[in-house]
Coordinates of C-alpha atoms in Angstrom, one line a residue:
M172 CA -115.9 154.2 -97.4
S173 CA -119.1 155.8 -98.0
K174 CA -120.0 159.3 -98.4
P175 CA -122.0 160.9 -95.7
T176 CA -124.6 163.3 -96.6
A177 CA -123.3 165.6 -93.9
A178 CA -120.5 165.8 -91.6
P179 CA -121.6 164.1 -88.7
A180 CA -120.0 164.6 -85.2
I181 CA -118.1 161.7 -84.0
A182 CA -119.8 159.0 -81.9
A183 CA -119.0 156.2 -79.8
G184 CA -117.5 153.3 -81.8
D185 CA -116.2 155.5 -84.4
H186 CA -112.4 155.3 -85.2
L187 CA -110.4 158.4 -85.7
I188 CA -106.8 158.4 -87.5
L189 CA -104.7 161.2 -87.0
V190 CA -101.7 161.4 -88.9
D191 CA -98.8 163.5 -88.0
G192 CA -98.1 164.9 -91.2
S193 CA -94.8 167.0 -90.3
T194 CA -93.0 164.0 -89.1
F195 CA -94.4 161.9 -92.0
I196 CA -92.8 164.6 -94.5
F197 CA -89.4 164.3 -93.1
R198 CA -89.4 160.7 -92.6
A199 CA -90.5 160.0 -96.4
F200 CA -87.9 162.7 -97.3
H201 CA -85.1 160.9 -95.6
A202 CA -86.1 157.2 -96.1
L203 CA -86.2 157.5 -100.0
P204 CA -83.4 158.1 -102.4
P205 CA -83.4 161.6 -104.4
L206 CA -86.4 161.3 -106.9
T207 CA -87.1 163.9 -109.6
R208 CA -89.9 164.3 -112.3
K209 CA -88.3 163.3 -115.2
S210 CA -89.8 165.8 -117.4
D211 CA -88.3 169.0 -115.6
G212 CA -86.3 167.6 -112.5
L213 CA -88.4 169.0 -110.0
P214 CA -87.7 167.2 -106.5
V215 CA -90.5 164.8 -105.6
G216 CA -89.2 162.1 -103.4
A217 CA -91.0 163.3 -100.4
V218 CA -94.3 163.9 -102.1
A219 CA -94.1 160.2 -103.4
G220 CA -93.1 158.7 -100.3
F221 CA -95.8 160.4 -98.2
S222 CA -98.4 159.8 -100.6
N223 CA -97.8 156.3 -100.8
M224 CA -98.0 156.0 -96.9
I225 CA -101.2 157.6 -96.9
W226 CA -102.6 155.7 -99.5
K227 CA -101.4 152.6 -97.7
L228 CA -103.2 153.8 -94.6
L229 CA -106.6 154.3 -96.4
Q230 CA -106.5 150.9 -98.1
E231 CA -104.8 148.5 -95.2
G232 CA -105.6 150.6 -92.1
P233 CA -102.4 151.6 -89.5
T234 CA -101.7 148.0 -88.7
P235 CA -103.0 144.6 -88.9
E236 CA -104.0 144.9 -85.1
K237 CA -105.8 148.0 -85.9
G238 CA -107.2 147.6 -89.1
D239 CA -110.8 148.6 -88.4
E240 CA -112.0 151.0 -91.2
P241 CA -111.5 154.7 -89.9
T242 CA -114.7 156.8 -90.1
H243 CA -112.9 160.1 -89.5
F244 CA -109.2 160.7 -90.6
G245 CA -107.0 163.8 -90.6
V246 CA -103.5 164.8 -91.7
I247 CA -102.3 167.3 -89.5
F248 CA -99.3 169.8 -90.1
D249 CA -97.3 172.5 -88.5
Y250 CA -98.2 175.9 -89.8
S251 CA -95.0 177.6 -88.9
S252 CA -92.1 177.2 -86.1
K253 CA -93.5 180.1 -84.2
T254 CA -96.1 179.1 -81.8
F255 CA -97.4 180.3 -78.4
R256 CA -94.4 178.5 -76.9
S257 CA -92.1 180.8 -78.5
E258 CA -93.6 183.5 -76.1
I259 CA -92.7 181.3 -73.1
Y260 CA -89.2 180.4 -74.0
S261 CA -87.7 182.7 -76.9
D262 CA -85.2 179.9 -77.7
Y263 CA -87.7 177.0 -78.4
K264 CA -86.9 175.5 -81.6
A265 CA -84.9 178.5 -82.5
H266 CA -81.9 176.6 -83.3
R267 CA -83.3 174.5 -86.0
P268 CA -81.7 175.0 -89.6
P269 CA -83.9 175.7 -92.8
P270 CA -85.2 172.6 -94.3
P271 CA -83.3 171.0 -97.0
E272 CA -83.3 173.0 -100.4
D273 CA -84.9 170.1 -102.6
L274 CA -87.5 169.8 -99.8
V275 CA -89.0 173.3 -100.1
P276 CA -91.1 172.9 -103.2
Q277 CA -92.6 169.5 -101.8
F278 CA -94.2 171.2 -98.8
G279 CA -97.2 172.7 -100.7
L280 CA -97.3 169.6 -102.9
I281 CA -97.8 167.3 -99.9
R282 CA -100.8 169.4 -98.6
D283 CA -102.0 169.3 -102.3
A284 CA -101.7 165.3 -102.5
T285 CA -103.5 165.1 -99.1
R286 CA -106.5 167.2 -100.6
A287 CA -106.3 165.0 -103.6
L288 CA -107.1 162.0 -101.6
N289 CA -110.2 164.0 -100.0
L290 CA -108.6 164.0 -96.7
A291 CA -108.7 166.8 -94.3
C292 CA -105.3 168.8 -94.5
I293 CA -105.3 170.8 -91.2
E294 CA -103.0 173.3 -89.9
Q295 CA -103.5 176.3 -87.6
E296 CA -101.5 179.4 -87.0
G297 CA -100.0 179.8 -83.6
F298 CA -100.2 176.0 -82.6
E299 CA -98.1 172.9 -83.5
A300 CA -99.4 169.9 -85.2
D301 CA -99.1 167.8 -81.8
D302 CA -101.5 170.3 -80.1
L303 CA -104.0 169.9 -82.9
I304 CA -103.6 166.2 -82.6
A305 CA -103.9 166.4 -78.8
T306 CA -107.1 168.6 -78.9
Y307 CA -108.8 166.1 -81.7
A308 CA -107.7 163.0 -79.6
R309 CA -109.3 164.2 -76.4
Q310 CA -112.5 165.4 -78.3
A311 CA -112.9 162.1 -79.9
H312 CA -112.0 160.0 -76.7
E313 CA -114.8 161.9 -74.9
A314 CA -117.3 160.8 -77.3
G315 CA -116.2 157.4 -76.8
A316 CA -114.4 156.9 -80.3
N317 CA -111.2 155.1 -80.8
V318 CA -108.3 157.2 -81.8
T319 CA -104.9 156.0 -83.6
I320 CA -102.3 158.5 -84.0
V321 CA -99.9 157.7 -86.6
S322 CA -96.7 158.9 -85.5
S323 CA -93.5 157.8 -83.7
D324 CA -93.0 161.2 -81.9
K325 CA -92.4 160.6 -78.1
D326 CA -94.0 164.1 -77.6
L327 CA -97.6 162.5 -78.4
M328 CA -97.0 159.6 -76.2
Q329 CA -98.5 161.7 -73.1
L330 CA -101.9 161.3 -75.1
V331 CA -101.9 157.5 -74.9
N332 CA -104.7 156.1 -72.8
D333 CA -107.4 153.1 -73.1
G334 CA -109.0 154.8 -76.2
V335 CA -105.8 156.4 -77.8
V336 CA -103.0 154.3 -79.3
M337 CA -100.1 155.4 -81.5
V338 CA -98.8 153.6 -84.7
D339 CA -95.4 153.7 -86.0
T340 CA -96.0 152.5 -89.6
M341 CA -92.4 153.0 -90.5
R342 CA -91.5 150.4 -88.0
D343 CA -94.6 148.4 -87.8
Q344 CA -94.8 149.2 -84.4
F345 CA -97.8 149.5 -81.9
I346 CA -97.5 152.0 -79.1
D347 CA -99.8 151.7 -75.9
A348 CA -99.4 152.4 -72.4
D349 CA -97.2 149.2 -71.9
F350 CA -95.0 150.2 -74.8
V351 CA -94.5 153.4 -73.3
R352 CA -93.7 152.0 -69.9
G353 CA -91.2 149.7 -71.5
K354 CA -89.4 152.2 -73.2
F355 CA -89.0 154.8 -70.9
G356 CA -89.4 153.4 -67.6
V357 CA -92.8 155.5 -67.0
G358 CA -96.4 155.2 -68.1
P359 CA -97.9 157.9 -70.6
D360 CA -99.2 159.7 -67.4
K361 CA -95.6 160.6 -66.6
M362 CA -94.3 161.2 -69.9
I363 CA -94.6 165.2 -69.6
D364 CA -93.0 165.0 -66.0
L365 CA -90.1 162.9 -67.8
Q366 CA -89.6 165.1 -70.7
A367 CA -89.6 168.4 -68.5
L368 CA -86.6 166.9 -66.4
T369 CA -84.7 165.3 -69.5
G370 CA -85.4 168.3 -71.8
D371 CA -85.2 167.7 -75.6
S372 CA -82.2 168.9 -77.6
T373 CA -84.4 168.5 -81.0
D374 CA -86.9 171.3 -79.7
N375 CA -84.4 173.1 -77.4
V376 CA -86.2 172.4 -74.5
P377 CA -83.6 172.8 -71.8
G378 CA -84.7 170.5 -68.8
V379 CA -82.3 169.8 -66.2
P380 CA -78.5 169.3 -67.1
G381 CA -77.2 165.8 -66.5
I382 CA -80.8 164.2 -66.1
G383 CA -81.3 161.5 -68.8
P384 CA -84.3 159.3 -69.4
K385 CA -83.4 156.4 -67.1
T386 CA -82.4 159.0 -64.3
A387 CA -85.5 160.7 -64.6
A388 CA -87.7 157.7 -64.4
Q389 CA -85.9 156.6 -61.3
L390 CA -86.4 159.8 -59.9
L391 CA -90.0 159.7 -60.8
D392 CA -90.5 156.2 -59.4
E393 CA -88.9 157.2 -56.1
F394 CA -90.7 160.3 -55.7
G395 CA -93.9 160.1 -57.3
D396 CA -94.2 163.2 -59.7
F397 CA -92.5 166.1 -61.2
D398 CA -93.4 168.6 -58.2
A399 CA -92.4 166.1 -55.7
V400 CA -88.8 165.4 -57.3
L401 CA -88.1 169.2 -57.3
A402 CA -89.7 169.8 -53.7
R403 CA -87.4 166.9 -52.3
A404 CA -84.4 167.5 -54.4
G405 CA -82.3 168.0 -51.3
E406 CA -82.8 164.3 -50.3
I407 CA -81.0 163.1 -53.4
K408 CA -77.4 161.5 -52.4
Q409 CA -75.8 162.0 -55.6
N410 CA -74.1 165.5 -55.3
K411 CA -74.2 166.7 -59.0
R412 CA -77.9 165.6 -59.5
R413 CA -78.9 167.0 -56.3
E414 CA -77.5 170.4 -57.1
N415 CA -78.6 170.5 -60.8
L416 CA -82.2 170.0 -59.8
I417 CA -82.0 172.6 -57.1
E418 CA -80.2 175.2 -59.4
F419 CA -82.3 174.4 -62.5
A420 CA -85.5 173.9 -61.1
E421 CA -87.2 177.0 -62.6
Q422 CA -85.7 175.9 -66.0
A423 CA -87.4 172.6 -65.5
R424 CA -90.7 174.2 -64.7
I425 CA -90.6 176.0 -67.9
S426 CA -89.5 172.9 -69.9
K427 CA -92.8 171.4 -68.5
Q428 CA -95.0 174.1 -69.8
L429 CA -93.2 173.6 -73.3
V430 CA -93.5 169.9 -73.4
T431 CA -97.2 169.9 -72.3
L432 CA -99.5 169.5 -75.2
K433 CA -102.2 172.0 -75.4
Q434 CA -105.8 169.9 -75.5
D435 CA -107.9 172.8 -75.6
V436 CA -107.1 174.5 -79.0
P437 CA -110.2 176.3 -80.5
V438 CA -109.8 174.3 -83.7
A439 CA -110.7 176.0 -87.1
V440 CA -111.7 172.7 -88.5
P441 CA -114.4 171.0 -86.5
L442 CA -113.9 167.3 -85.7
G443 CA -117.1 166.2 -87.8
D444 CA -115.1 167.6 -90.8
L445 CA -112.7 164.9 -90.7
A446 CA -115.5 162.3 -91.7
V447 CA -114.1 160.1 -94.4
T448 CA -115.3 160.5 -97.8
N449 CA -114.8 158.3 -101.1
V450 CA -111.7 159.0 -103.0
D451 CA -112.4 160.8 -106.1
G452 CA -110.5 158.7 -108.4
A453 CA -110.3 161.2 -111.2
Q454 CA -109.0 164.2 -109.1
A455 CA -106.5 161.7 -107.5
V456 CA -105.3 160.3 -110.7
A457 CA -105.0 163.8 -112.3
F458 CA -102.6 164.9 -109.5
F459 CA -100.5 162.0 -109.3
K460 CA -100.3 161.8 -113.1
A461 CA -99.1 165.5 -112.9
L462 CA -96.1 164.4 -110.6
E463 CA -95.5 161.2 -112.8
F464 CA -96.0 159.0 -110.2
T465 CA -96.7 155.9 -112.5
T466 CA -97.1 153.1 -109.9
L467 CA -99.4 155.1 -107.5
T468 CA -101.3 156.5 -110.3
R469 CA -102.2 153.0 -111.4
R470 CA -102.7 151.9 -107.9
V471 CA -105.5 154.5 -107.1
A472 CA -106.9 154.3 -110.7
E473 CA -107.5 150.3 -110.2
A474 CA -108.9 150.9 -106.6
T475 CA -111.3 153.8 -107.7
G476 CA -112.2 152.6 -111.2
A477 CA -110.8 155.6 -112.7
D478 CA -109.6 155.4 -116.4
I479 CA -106.0 156.8 -116.6
A480 CA -106.2 157.3 -120.4
E481 CA -109.2 159.5 -120.1
I482 CA -107.7 161.7 -117.3
E483 CA -105.5 164.9 -118.0
P484 CA -102.9 165.6 -115.5
A485 CA -104.0 168.3 -113.2
A486 CA -102.5 171.9 -113.1
V487 CA -100.1 171.9 -110.1
E488 CA -98.7 174.9 -108.6
I489 CA -95.3 175.0 -107.3
T490 CA -93.4 177.5 -105.3
G491 CA -90.0 177.6 -103.8
W492 CA -88.4 176.1 -106.8
G493 CA -85.8 177.2 -109.6
D494 CA -86.3 181.0 -110.1
D495 CA -89.4 181.1 -108.1
T496 CA -88.7 182.9 -104.9
A497 CA -92.3 182.3 -103.4
G498 CA -92.2 180.4 -100.2
A499 CA -94.0 177.3 -99.1
H500 CA -96.0 176.1 -96.2
G501 CA -93.7 174.4 -94.1
P502 CA -91.9 174.4 -90.7
D503 CA -88.6 176.1 -90.2
L504 CA -88.3 178.0 -93.3
D505 CA -85.8 181.1 -93.0
S506 CA -86.8 183.8 -90.8
D507 CA -87.9 186.0 -93.8
S508 CA -90.3 183.7 -94.9
E509 CA -94.0 183.4 -93.9
A510 CA -96.0 180.2 -94.2
G511 CA -98.7 180.5 -96.5
G512 CA -97.1 181.7 -99.5
G513 CA -94.8 184.5 -98.1
K514 CA -91.6 185.5 -99.6
T515 CA -88.2 184.4 -98.7
K516 CA -84.9 185.4 -99.8
R517 CA -83.8 181.9 -100.4
G518 CA -84.9 180.2 -103.7
L519 CA -84.1 176.5 -104.6
L520 CA -81.4 175.8 -107.1
G521 CA -83.4 174.4 -110.0
T522 CA -81.7 171.2 -111.2
P523 CA -80.2 168.1 -109.7
Q524 CA -76.9 169.1 -111.2
D525 CA -77.1 172.7 -109.3
L526 CA -77.9 170.8 -106.2
A527 CA -74.7 168.2 -106.8
Q528 CA -72.4 171.2 -107.5
K529 CA -73.4 173.1 -104.4
R530 CA -73.2 170.1 -102.1
L531 CA -69.7 169.5 -103.8
A532 CA -68.5 173.1 -103.1
E533 CA -69.8 173.1 -99.5
A534 CA -68.1 169.9 -98.8
A535 CA -64.7 171.2 -100.0
A536 CA -65.2 174.5 -97.9
T537 CA -66.2 173.0 -94.5
K538 CA -63.4 172.4 -92.3
I539 CA -63.5 169.2 -90.0
D540 CA -62.8 169.7 -86.2
R541 CA -61.9 167.0 -84.4
S542 CA -61.8 168.8 -81.0
T543 CA -65.9 168.2 -81.1
Y544 CA -65.7 164.6 -81.2
E545 CA -67.3 162.9 -78.2
C546 CA -66.1 159.9 -76.2
V547 CA -69.3 158.0 -75.1
Q548 CA -68.6 156.1 -72.0
S549 CA -72.0 155.8 -70.3
L550 CA -75.2 154.1 -71.3
E551 CA -77.1 157.1 -70.7
D552 CA -74.9 158.9 -73.3
I553 CA -75.5 156.5 -75.8
E554 CA -79.4 156.8 -75.3
R555 CA -78.9 160.5 -76.1
W556 CA -77.3 159.8 -79.2
I557 CA -79.4 156.8 -80.3
T558 CA -82.3 159.6 -79.5
E559 CA -80.7 162.3 -81.8
A560 CA -79.9 159.9 -84.6
T561 CA -83.6 158.6 -84.5
E562 CA -84.9 161.9 -84.8
A563 CA -82.4 163.0 -87.5
G564 CA -83.6 159.8 -89.8
I565 CA -79.6 159.6 -91.0
V566 CA -76.8 158.4 -89.2
A567 CA -73.1 157.6 -90.2
V568 CA -71.8 154.7 -88.6
D569 CA -68.4 152.7 -88.5
T570 CA -66.8 150.2 -86.5
E571 CA -63.1 149.7 -85.3
T572 CA -61.8 145.9 -84.9
T573 CA -58.8 144.0 -84.6
S574 CA -58.4 142.5 -88.1
L575 CA -59.4 143.4 -91.7
D576 CA -60.8 139.9 -91.6
A577 CA -64.2 140.8 -90.6
M578 CA -65.0 137.1 -89.7
Q579 CA -62.1 136.9 -87.3
A580 CA -62.0 140.5 -86.1
E581 CA -63.0 141.4 -82.5
L582 CA -65.1 144.7 -82.1
C583 CA -63.2 147.5 -80.5
G584 CA -65.8 150.3 -80.8
V585 CA -68.5 151.9 -82.8
S586 CA -68.5 155.6 -84.1
L587 CA -71.6 157.4 -84.9
A588 CA -71.9 160.7 -86.7
I589 CA -75.3 162.7 -87.1
E590 CA -76.0 166.3 -88.7
D591 CA -76.8 168.6 -85.6
R592 CA -80.0 170.5 -86.0
Q593 CA -78.9 173.4 -84.1
S594 CA -75.7 174.4 -86.1
G595 CA -76.0 172.3 -89.3
A596 CA -72.5 170.9 -88.5
V597 CA -71.7 167.3 -88.4
R598 CA -71.1 165.8 -84.9
A599 CA -69.5 162.5 -84.1
C600 CA -68.6 160.3 -81.4
Y601 CA -66.7 156.9 -80.6
I602 CA -68.1 154.4 -78.4
P603 CA -65.1 152.3 -76.9
L604 CA -66.0 148.8 -76.1
G605 CA -63.0 146.4 -76.6
H606 CA -60.0 148.6 -75.7
K607 CA -57.3 147.0 -73.4
T608 CA -54.8 148.3 -71.0
G609 CA -51.6 147.2 -73.0
E610 CA -50.2 145.7 -70.0
D611 CA -47.8 142.9 -70.7
D612 CA -49.6 139.5 -69.9
M613 CA -50.5 136.2 -72.1
F614 CA -53.7 137.8 -72.9
G615 CA -52.8 141.2 -73.8
G616 CA -53.8 143.0 -70.9
G617 CA -57.5 143.6 -69.4
L618 CA -60.1 146.1 -70.6
A619 CA -59.2 149.8 -70.1
D620 CA -61.4 151.7 -67.7
G621 CA -64.0 154.0 -69.1
Q622 CA -65.8 151.7 -71.6
I623 CA -69.5 150.3 -71.5
A624 CA -69.9 146.8 -71.4
L625 CA -70.0 145.1 -75.1
D626 CA -73.2 143.3 -74.8
A627 CA -75.0 146.2 -73.2
A628 CA -74.0 148.9 -75.5
L629 CA -74.9 146.6 -78.4
A630 CA -78.3 145.8 -77.0
R631 CA -79.0 149.6 -76.8
L632 CA -77.5 150.1 -80.4
K633 CA -79.4 147.1 -82.2
P634 CA -82.8 149.1 -82.5
L635 CA -81.4 151.9 -84.1
L636 CA -79.2 149.8 -86.6
E637 CA -82.1 147.9 -87.6
D638 CA -84.7 150.7 -87.8
F639 CA -86.0 150.9 -91.1
S640 CA -86.9 154.5 -90.6
V641 CA -83.2 155.5 -90.0
L642 CA -80.8 155.6 -93.0
K643 CA -77.4 154.3 -91.9
I644 CA -74.5 155.5 -94.1
A645 CA -71.1 153.7 -94.1
Q646 CA -68.1 153.3 -96.1
N647 CA -67.5 149.7 -97.1
L648 CA -70.8 148.7 -95.5
K649 CA -70.1 144.9 -96.3
Y650 CA -67.2 144.8 -93.7
D651 CA -69.3 146.4 -90.9
W652 CA -72.3 144.2 -91.9
L653 CA -70.0 141.1 -91.5
V654 CA -68.6 142.3 -88.2
L655 CA -72.1 143.4 -86.4
I656 CA -74.0 140.4 -87.8
R657 CA -71.9 138.1 -85.7
H658 CA -73.4 140.1 -82.8
G659 CA -76.8 139.5 -84.0
I660 CA -77.1 143.0 -85.7
E661 CA -78.5 143.2 -89.3
V662 CA -77.7 146.8 -90.5
A663 CA -80.6 148.2 -92.7
P664 CA -81.4 150.2 -94.5
F665 CA -78.1 151.7 -95.7
D666 CA -76.1 153.7 -98.2
D667 CA -72.3 153.1 -99.0
T668 CA -70.2 155.8 -99.9
M669 CA -67.8 153.6 -101.4
L670 CA -70.4 152.0 -103.7
I671 CA -71.8 155.5 -104.6
A672 CA -68.2 156.7 -105.5
Y673 CA -67.7 153.4 -107.5
A674 CA -71.1 154.0 -109.4
L675 CA -70.0 157.5 -110.3
D676 CA -66.2 157.2 -110.9
A677 CA -65.7 153.7 -111.9
G678 CA -62.1 153.2 -113.0
R679 CA -61.3 156.8 -112.6
S680 CA -59.7 156.6 -109.1
S681 CA -59.5 154.7 -106.0
H682 CA -62.7 154.7 -103.8
G683 CA -61.1 154.3 -100.3
M684 CA -62.2 156.7 -97.7
D685 CA -58.9 158.5 -97.4
R686 CA -58.9 159.3 -101.1
L687 CA -62.4 160.4 -101.3
S688 CA -62.0 162.8 -98.4
E689 CA -58.8 164.2 -99.8
T690 CA -60.6 164.6 -103.5
F691 CA -63.8 165.9 -102.2
L692 CA -63.5 167.1 -98.8
A693 CA -60.1 168.8 -99.1
H694 CA -59.3 166.8 -96.1
T695 CA -56.6 164.3 -94.9
P696 CA -58.0 162.0 -92.3
I697 CA -55.4 160.7 -89.5
P698 CA -53.4 157.6 -91.0
F699 CA -54.0 154.3 -89.2
K700 CA -50.2 154.2 -88.7
E701 CA -50.4 157.5 -86.8
V702 CA -52.5 155.7 -84.0
A703 CA -51.2 152.3 -84.3
G704 CA -47.8 152.4 -85.4
T705 CA -45.8 150.6 -88.1
G706 CA -44.1 147.4 -88.8
K707 CA -43.1 145.5 -85.6
A708 CA -44.1 148.0 -83.6
Q709 CA -47.8 148.1 -84.9
V710 CA -50.4 147.1 -82.5
T711 CA -54.1 146.1 -83.0
F712 CA -56.6 148.8 -82.6
D713 CA -57.7 147.3 -79.2
K714 CA -54.2 148.6 -77.8
V715 CA -54.8 151.9 -79.0
P716 CA -55.4 154.4 -76.3
I717 CA -59.0 155.4 -76.1
E718 CA -58.3 159.3 -76.4
A719 CA -56.3 158.7 -79.6
A720 CA -58.9 155.9 -80.8
T721 CA -61.8 158.6 -80.5
D722 CA -60.3 161.1 -82.7
Y723 CA -59.3 158.2 -85.4
A724 CA -62.7 156.6 -85.1
A725 CA -65.0 159.5 -84.8
E726 CA -63.5 161.1 -87.7
D727 CA -64.0 158.1 -90.0
A728 CA -67.9 158.4 -89.3
D729 CA -67.7 162.0 -89.6
V730 CA -66.2 162.1 -93.1
T731 CA -68.3 159.2 -94.3
L732 CA -71.4 161.4 -93.5
R733 CA -69.9 164.3 -95.6
L734 CA -68.9 162.2 -98.2
W735 CA -72.6 160.9 -98.5
R736 CA -73.9 164.6 -98.5
A737 CA -71.4 165.5 -101.2
L738 CA -71.7 162.3 -103.5
K739 CA -75.3 161.2 -103.0
P740 CA -76.8 164.2 -105.1
R741 CA -74.5 163.3 -108.0
L742 CA -76.4 160.1 -108.7
P743 CA -79.5 161.5 -110.2
A744 CA -77.4 164.5 -111.7
E745 CA -75.3 162.1 -113.6
G746 CA -78.0 159.6 -114.5
V747 CA -76.6 156.5 -112.6
T748 CA -79.3 156.2 -109.7
S749 CA -80.5 153.0 -111.2
V750 CA -76.7 151.6 -111.2
Y751 CA -76.3 152.3 -107.7
E752 CA -79.8 151.6 -106.3
R753 CA -80.5 148.4 -108.4
L754 CA -77.1 146.8 -108.8
E755 CA -74.3 148.1 -106.5
R756 CA -76.2 148.5 -103.3
P757 CA -78.3 145.4 -103.2
M758 CA -75.3 143.2 -103.7
A759 CA -73.4 144.2 -100.7
P760 CA -75.6 142.3 -98.3
V761 CA -76.0 139.3 -100.5
L762 CA -72.1 139.0 -100.8
A763 CA -71.7 139.5 -96.9
R764 CA -74.1 136.6 -96.4
M765 CA -72.2 134.4 -98.9
E766 CA -68.9 135.4 -97.1
A767 CA -70.6 134.7 -93.6
R768 CA -72.2 131.3 -94.6
G769 CA -69.3 130.1 -96.9
I770 CA -69.7 127.7 -99.7
K771 CA -69.7 124.0 -99.4
V772 CA -66.9 122.2 -101.3
V773 CA -67.3 118.6 -102.2
R774 CA -63.9 117.3 -102.9
E775 CA -65.0 114.2 -104.8
I776 CA -66.8 116.1 -107.3
L777 CA -63.9 118.5 -108.0
S778 CA -61.5 115.6 -108.3
R779 CA -63.9 114.0 -111.0
L780 CA -64.1 117.7 -112.7
S781 CA -60.3 117.9 -112.7
V782 CA -59.9 114.4 -114.4
T783 CA -62.5 115.4 -117.0
F784 CA -61.0 118.7 -117.8
A785 CA -57.5 117.1 -118.0
Q786 CA -59.0 114.5 -120.7
I787 CA -60.8 117.3 -122.7
A788 CA -57.6 119.2 -122.5
A789 CA -55.3 116.5 -123.8
G790 CA -57.6 115.7 -126.5
L791 CA -57.4 119.1 -128.0

């Protein structure tokens, strides 16, 4: 990258990269294990993940297909959660909880990391990052430049056209008009209409109740566009769908205003100021050295010719950590805080030990409510859970089967649990797939009503369970891995609460879910015998009525997610992160593959060894 003498206006043939910085922050935070600066325990995991992703973008480009060197590069952040959309709809994003406490001090550091790499760090009061991205993308496209938006946010897919593409670097996924059409059933030009009809639970966009992405796409295909769907709603044959579209038409119109990105923001930073410059090696090394990022510091130094030994760590300002009650730039802070260094009532607990103790106390004090569990019985509802799990970045997963032998077990259903972004509570569901009626016949009864076809459900779940940007949480993952690999699904990445507990408390107690739940959550899960019976009367799980199975199975995922929240912070607090990350967790898929593939036994060799050992023993 050559440093221009002045910031030029963008021109035809130039390449603009726009990074959705706010999304990058949360994905980096959730994708990596807790990481703290060794010298003082400062949480830096999100900064490390973010910095490594940005550095890789600078060195390699967004994807091999779009590897042309950028001429302009900007990282765009949300200034705060309050924008002009709050005036249109007061509940817009109002339900979002505060960010995790160990993420708060990292917001400012991430912006500092962006500047340390000589990249434009852009945010603007009153507008979301998406609006700024939309405006810059329009300006560049109109000038004839190519635009690559680095994000997976579906809200940005309305911008995709012949000169604007998206790249999800976490999944190595290239997003163009064909991708959007394949995923949502409509092209980028109809994404605003589709989102206006479906709404968005993440942002609290209401939409029309009962209209999911598949239904919305069908309506738009039939009637043409959003206005036509509402105008001709009376022609729709399905009663509930017709009634909802008529009753909630105004709500849908408000939703359209909320999801439409503003492409004419009076940006404070001109597009020309996004022109790339050489990375100042000394500046970048000094910053990363201060955060004790050894590997990244070495990579930057090698690429820029900087001498690490000659560069002193930079003085880095840290806010929102320890006893410091100053807020930090970042979305969705407490209502008392202001982006840009305002005051907040909530300071961050200062050490990994403090966070671990806090999480344990919260886990024991929070009650589990089984009445909230959902039985998922349609593909549309599966899609809703998949969308929410993907946006959350973390989902607990559990399988219910007919046997403890994973290689022989039949899959009865899958349960999921996520943390609700509206209330902060854990929400869980069960997806029944193989429950039988229990009627007496030689096959044990046909499939019970109210279930999704197994193949169709797993086809929907497979991308989520294999998505490297979504962390899957399980209790004894090796079992679920073996069950699902038989259906062509290889779960990754994952955390295993049983292995975490083993790394923490090996030899002290049992690491089964029920025992862990009683110990750390003060909650006794439903016993298996309560739903399946005991002795000769015990049935396999496929014979358990779906209603009872839902409470039992959803609770497993619910408990697993709560245990993960309580136990994971103890790893760095007690100095056993490496034991778990480098030994226990990597072994699970290795052992699972060994069990799945088996071990070849050559009887002749074993016989010869037996004779040899017998002779040796006789000679002793």
